[in-house]
PDB file of C-alpha atoms in Angstrom:
ATOM      1  CA  UNK A   1      21.849  26.362  10.233  1.00  0.00           C
ATOM      2  CA  UNK A   2      22.853  23.234  12.087  1.00  0.00           C
ATOM      3  CA  UNK A   3      21.166  22.927  15.439  1.00  0.00           C
ATOM      4  CA  UNK A   4      18.338  25.393  14.746  1.00  0.00           C
ATOM      5  CA  UNK A   5      15.670  22.895  13.771  1.00  0.00           C
ATOM      6  CA  UNK A   6      14.473  19.372  14.487  1.00  0.00           C
ATOM      7  CA  UNK A   7      13.947  16.691  11.901  1.00  0.00           C
ATOM      8  CA  UNK A   8      11.246  14.167  12.680  1.00  0.00           C
ATOM      9  CA  UNK A   9      10.947  11.108  10.465  1.00  0.00           C
ATOM     10  CA  UNK A  10       9.811   7.522  10.662  1.00  0.00           C
ATOM     11  CA  UNK A  11      12.099   4.600  11.288  1.00  0.00           C
ATOM     12  CA  UNK A  12      12.459   1.278   9.499  1.00  0.00           C
ATOM     13  CA  UNK A  13      11.394  -1.220  12.176  1.00  0.00           C
ATOM     14  CA  UNK A  14       7.993  -2.911  11.980  1.00  0.00           C
ATOM     15  CA  UNK A  15       8.261  -4.458  15.461  1.00  0.00           C
ATOM     16  CA  UNK A  16       5.107  -3.844  17.432  1.00  0.00           C
ATOM     17  CA  UNK A  17       3.044  -2.644  14.457  1.00  0.00           C
ATOM     18  CA  UNK A  18      -0.122  -4.250  13.130  1.00  0.00           C
ATOM     19  CA  UNK A  19      -0.351  -3.859   9.380  1.00  0.00           C
ATOM     20  CA  UNK A  20      -2.977  -4.930   6.865  1.00  0.00           C
ATOM     21  CA  UNK A  21      -2.390  -5.540   3.179  1.00  0.00           C
ATOM     22  CA  UNK A  22      -5.321  -5.294   0.789  1.00  0.00           C
ATOM     23  CA  UNK A  23      -4.405  -7.253  -2.350  1.00  0.00           C
ATOM     24  CA  UNK A  24      -6.459  -7.459  -5.526  1.00  0.00           C
ATOM     25  CA  UNK A  25      -6.903 -10.841  -7.226  1.00  0.00           C
ATOM     26  CA  UNK A  26      -7.288  -9.313 -10.708  1.00  0.00           C
ATOM     27  CA  UNK A  27      -3.937  -9.334 -12.553  1.00  0.00           C
ATOM     28  CA  UNK A  28      -2.818 -11.810  -9.898  1.00  0.00           C
ATOM     29  CA  UNK A  29       0.379 -12.689 -11.795  1.00  0.00           C
ATOM     30  CA  UNK A  30       1.602  -9.148 -11.052  1.00  0.00           C
ATOM     31  CA  UNK A  31      -0.063  -8.613  -7.666  1.00  0.00           C
ATOM     32  CA  UNK A  32       1.390 -11.832  -6.207  1.00  0.00           C
ATOM     33  CA  UNK A  33       4.890 -10.514  -6.874  1.00  0.00           C
ATOM     34  CA  UNK A  34       4.005  -7.191  -5.234  1.00  0.00           C
ATOM     35  CA  UNK A  35       2.568  -9.058  -2.264  1.00  0.00           C
ATOM     36  CA  UNK A  36       5.655 -11.256  -1.929  1.00  0.00           C
ATOM     37  CA  UNK A  37       7.869  -8.151  -1.934  1.00  0.00           C
ATOM     38  CA  UNK A  38       5.734  -6.446   0.707  1.00  0.00           C
ATOM     39  CA  UNK A  39       5.596  -9.479   3.000  1.00  0.00           C
ATOM     40  CA  UNK A  40       9.335 -10.089   2.703  1.00  0.00           C
ATOM     41  CA  UNK A  41      10.104  -6.455   3.514  1.00  0.00           C
ATOM     42  CA  UNK A  42       7.773  -6.405   6.514  1.00  0.00           C
ATOM     43  CA  UNK A  43       9.182  -9.707   7.791  1.00  0.00           C
ATOM     44  CA  UNK A  44      12.758  -8.469   7.466  1.00  0.00           C
ATOM     45  CA  UNK A  45      11.723  -5.304   9.341  1.00  0.00           C
ATOM     46  CA  UNK A  46      10.542  -7.397  12.276  1.00  0.00           C
ATOM     47  CA  UNK A  47       6.769  -7.699  11.978  1.00  0.00           C
ATOM     48  CA  UNK A  48       5.382 -10.836  13.591  1.00  0.00           C
ATOM     49  CA  UNK A  49       3.123 -13.164  11.595  1.00  0.00           C
ATOM     50  CA  UNK A  50       0.143 -12.531  13.889  1.00  0.00           C
ATOM     51  CA  UNK A  51       0.461  -8.769  13.322  1.00  0.00           C
ATOM     52  CA  UNK A  52       0.141  -8.979   9.532  1.00  0.00           C
ATOM     53  CA  UNK A  53      -3.239  -9.528   7.900  1.00  0.00           C
ATOM     54  CA  UNK A  54      -3.686 -10.048   4.153  1.00  0.00           C
ATOM     55  CA  UNK A  55      -7.138  -9.276   2.813  1.00  0.00           C
ATOM     56  CA  UNK A  56      -8.042 -10.329  -0.732  1.00  0.00           C
ATOM     57  CA  UNK A  57     -10.466  -8.356  -2.885  1.00  0.00           C
ATOM     58  CA  UNK A  58     -11.659  -9.010  -6.451  1.00  0.00           C
ATOM     59  CA  UNK A  59      -9.928  -6.065  -8.126  1.00  0.00           C
ATOM     60  CA  UNK A  60      -8.501  -2.579  -7.747  1.00  0.00           C
ATOM     61  CA  UNK A  61     -11.939  -0.957  -7.721  1.00  0.00           C
ATOM     62  CA  UNK A  62     -12.780  -2.811  -4.483  1.00  0.00           C
ATOM     63  CA  UNK A  63      -9.571  -1.785  -2.718  1.00  0.00           C
ATOM     64  CA  UNK A  64     -10.678   1.644  -1.361  1.00  0.00           C
ATOM     65  CA  UNK A  65     -13.790   0.427   0.473  1.00  0.00           C
ATOM     66  CA  UNK A  66     -11.835  -2.361   2.123  1.00  0.00           C
ATOM     67  CA  UNK A  67      -8.904  -0.100   3.002  1.00  0.00           C
ATOM     68  CA  UNK A  68     -11.278   2.474   4.474  1.00  0.00           C
ATOM     69  CA  UNK A  69     -12.968  -0.132   6.688  1.00  0.00           C
ATOM     70  CA  UNK A  70      -9.624  -1.481   7.902  1.00  0.00           C
ATOM     71  CA  UNK A  71      -8.197   1.979   8.602  1.00  0.00           C
ATOM     72  CA  UNK A  72     -11.373   3.106  10.370  1.00  0.00           C
ATOM     73  CA  UNK A  73     -11.208   0.060  12.667  1.00  0.00           C
ATOM     74  CA  UNK A  74      -8.074   1.550  14.284  1.00  0.00           C
ATOM     75  CA  UNK A  75      -6.774  -2.032  14.587  1.00  0.00           C
ATOM     76  CA  UNK A  76      -3.813  -1.273  12.335  1.00  0.00           C
ATOM     77  CA  UNK A  77      -1.001   1.256  12.324  1.00  0.00           C
ATOM     78  CA  UNK A  78      -0.971   1.169   8.503  1.00  0.00           C
ATOM     79  CA  UNK A  79      -2.812  -0.320   5.557  1.00  0.00           C
ATOM     80  CA  UNK A  80      -1.015  -1.198   2.313  1.00  0.00           C
ATOM     81  CA  UNK A  81      -2.983  -1.476  -0.925  1.00  0.00           C
ATOM     82  CA  UNK A  82      -1.653  -3.625  -3.760  1.00  0.00           C
ATOM     83  CA  UNK A  83      -3.065  -4.085  -7.227  1.00  0.00           C
ATOM     84  CA  UNK A  84      -2.334  -3.644 -10.912  1.00  0.00           C
ATOM     85  CA  UNK A  85      -4.446  -1.728 -13.406  1.00  0.00           C
ATOM     86  CA  UNK A  86      -3.155  -2.136 -16.945  1.00  0.00           C
ATOM     87  CA  UNK A  87      -4.424   0.099 -19.733  1.00  0.00           C
ATOM     88  CA  UNK A  88      -6.528  -1.578 -22.389  1.00  0.00           C
ATOM     89  CA  UNK A  89      -8.346  -0.320 -25.437  1.00  0.00           C
ATOM     90  CA  UNK A  90     -11.260   1.254 -23.536  1.00  0.00           C
ATOM     91  CA  UNK A  91     -11.657   4.083 -20.978  1.00  0.00           C
ATOM     92  CA  UNK A  92     -12.192   1.456 -18.246  1.00  0.00           C
ATOM     93  CA  UNK A  93      -8.573   1.934 -17.094  1.00  0.00           C
ATOM     94  CA  UNK A  94      -9.129   5.630 -16.382  1.00  0.00           C
ATOM     95  CA  UNK A  95     -12.191   5.000 -14.253  1.00  0.00           C
ATOM     96  CA  UNK A  96     -10.725   2.149 -12.241  1.00  0.00           C
ATOM     97  CA  UNK A  97      -7.289   3.715 -11.699  1.00  0.00           C
ATOM     98  CA  UNK A  98      -8.688   7.138 -10.854  1.00  0.00           C
ATOM     99  CA  UNK A  99     -11.340   5.900  -8.446  1.00  0.00           C
ATOM    100  CA  UNK A 100      -8.890   3.550  -6.762  1.00  0.00           C
ATOM    101  CA  UNK A 101      -6.336   6.310  -6.183  1.00  0.00           C
ATOM    102  CA  UNK A 102      -8.978   8.756  -5.000  1.00  0.00           C
ATOM    103  CA  UNK A 103     -10.552   6.225  -2.648  1.00  0.00           C
ATOM    104  CA  UNK A 104      -7.267   5.140  -1.084  1.00  0.00           C
ATOM    105  CA  UNK A 105      -6.297   8.758  -0.484  1.00  0.00           C
ATOM    106  CA  UNK A 106      -9.693   9.476   1.055  1.00  0.00           C
ATOM    107  CA  UNK A 107      -9.392   6.451   3.361  1.00  0.00           C
ATOM    108  CA  UNK A 108      -6.159   7.851   4.774  1.00  0.00           C
ATOM    109  CA  UNK A 109      -7.596  11.337   5.226  1.00  0.00           C
ATOM    110  CA  UNK A 110     -10.796  10.071   6.846  1.00  0.00           C
ATOM    111  CA  UNK A 111      -9.051   7.739   9.284  1.00  0.00           C
ATOM    112  CA  UNK A 112      -5.772   9.469  10.064  1.00  0.00           C
ATOM    113  CA  UNK A 113      -4.084   6.102   9.458  1.00  0.00           C
ATOM    114  CA  UNK A 114      -1.432   5.734   6.739  1.00  0.00           C
ATOM    115  CA  UNK A 115      -3.025   4.001   3.753  1.00  0.00           C
ATOM    116  CA  UNK A 116      -0.290   3.358   1.222  1.00  0.00           C
ATOM    117  CA  UNK A 117      -1.049   3.375  -2.513  1.00  0.00           C
ATOM    118  CA  UNK A 118       0.829   0.392  -3.933  1.00  0.00           C
ATOM    119  CA  UNK A 119      -1.424  -0.047  -6.939  1.00  0.00           C
ATOM    120  CA  UNK A 120       0.409  -0.078 -10.241  1.00  0.00           C
ATOM    121  CA  UNK A 121      -1.209   1.930 -13.017  1.00  0.00           C
ATOM    122  CA  UNK A 122       0.656   0.978 -16.168  1.00  0.00           C
ATOM    123  CA  UNK A 123       0.191   1.234 -19.906  1.00  0.00           C
ATOM    124  CA  UNK A 124       1.510  -2.273 -20.590  1.00  0.00           C
ATOM    125  CA  UNK A 125       1.977  -5.629 -18.930  1.00  0.00           C
ATOM    126  CA  UNK A 126       5.723  -5.203 -19.456  1.00  0.00           C
ATOM    127  CA  UNK A 127       5.711  -1.984 -17.409  1.00  0.00           C
ATOM    128  CA  UNK A 128       3.795  -3.739 -14.633  1.00  0.00           C
ATOM    129  CA  UNK A 129       6.178  -6.703 -14.447  1.00  0.00           C
ATOM    130  CA  UNK A 130       9.174  -4.342 -14.430  1.00  0.00           C
ATOM    131  CA  UNK A 131       7.701  -2.760 -11.282  1.00  0.00           C
ATOM    132  CA  UNK A 132       6.802  -6.061  -9.638  1.00  0.00           C
ATOM    133  CA  UNK A 133      10.291  -7.395  -9.101  1.00  0.00           C
ATOM    134  CA  UNK A 134      11.820  -6.568 -12.475  1.00  0.00           C
ATOM    135  CA  UNK A 135      14.096  -3.803 -13.732  1.00  0.00           C
ATOM    136  CA  UNK A 136      12.294  -1.096 -11.740  1.00  0.00           C
ATOM    137  CA  UNK A 137      12.349  -2.926  -8.407  1.00  0.00           C
ATOM    138  CA  UNK A 138       9.336  -4.108  -6.458  1.00  0.00           C
ATOM    139  CA  UNK A 139       6.726  -1.478  -5.659  1.00  0.00           C
ATOM    140  CA  UNK A 140       5.179  -3.861  -3.121  1.00  0.00           C
ATOM    141  CA  UNK A 141       8.419  -3.751  -1.139  1.00  0.00           C
ATOM    142  CA  UNK A 142       8.562   0.037  -1.552  1.00  0.00           C
ATOM    143  CA  UNK A 143       4.987   0.309  -0.278  1.00  0.00           C
ATOM    144  CA  UNK A 144       5.832  -1.788   2.778  1.00  0.00           C
ATOM    145  CA  UNK A 145       8.759   0.503   3.601  1.00  0.00           C
ATOM    146  CA  UNK A 146       6.513   3.542   3.234  1.00  0.00           C
ATOM    147  CA  UNK A 147       3.946   1.941   5.562  1.00  0.00           C
ATOM    148  CA  UNK A 148       6.556   1.249   8.239  1.00  0.00           C
ATOM    149  CA  UNK A 149       8.002   4.755   8.052  1.00  0.00           C
ATOM    150  CA  UNK A 150       4.597   6.428   8.107  1.00  0.00           C
ATOM    151  CA  UNK A 151       3.318   4.278  10.979  1.00  0.00           C
ATOM    152  CA  UNK A 152       6.398   5.161  13.018  1.00  0.00           C
ATOM    153  CA  UNK A 153       6.143   8.825  12.062  1.00  0.00           C
ATOM    154  CA  UNK A 154       2.480   8.973  13.122  1.00  0.00           C
ATOM    155  CA  UNK A 155       3.404   7.370  16.438  1.00  0.00           C
ATOM    156  CA  UNK A 156       6.133   9.971  16.972  1.00  0.00           C
ATOM    157  CA  UNK A 157       3.835  12.851  16.031  1.00  0.00           C
ATOM    158  CA  UNK A 158       1.153  11.575  18.443  1.00  0.00           C
ATOM    159  CA  UNK A 159       3.551  11.492  21.393  1.00  0.00           C
TER     160      UNK A 159
END
């Protein structure tokens, strides 16, 4: 079937994009590693320092409201959310993780801007550190790549 269809996908260059990162301070020892991975990836992809804003919020529960406001501003081509919710002995995890995921998804739908869910939801601290630069890579870096690709894809679909 070669030649009968087009494939449209986003590229890997961040040049010319404005991107915001919303990073939670709670579980900072994990989130800082996610943030470092995201910033390094965006820098390597060509984003300029003045086109990258990092917004700090208290915890994962505060991420969706902030992401929604940033996306609605239309000042950014993408918003990346970074946090870590680690299961404890109470149902608190379920409420925070679920509301965070739901809110981030809703921010993207409401704004039409890619809002990337880079919030770890893990059972243990070990699982979180494995995903923040350990054995399972860096989900902050993965989120940055997703933001770049989606921002470029949206630009292509709009033209």
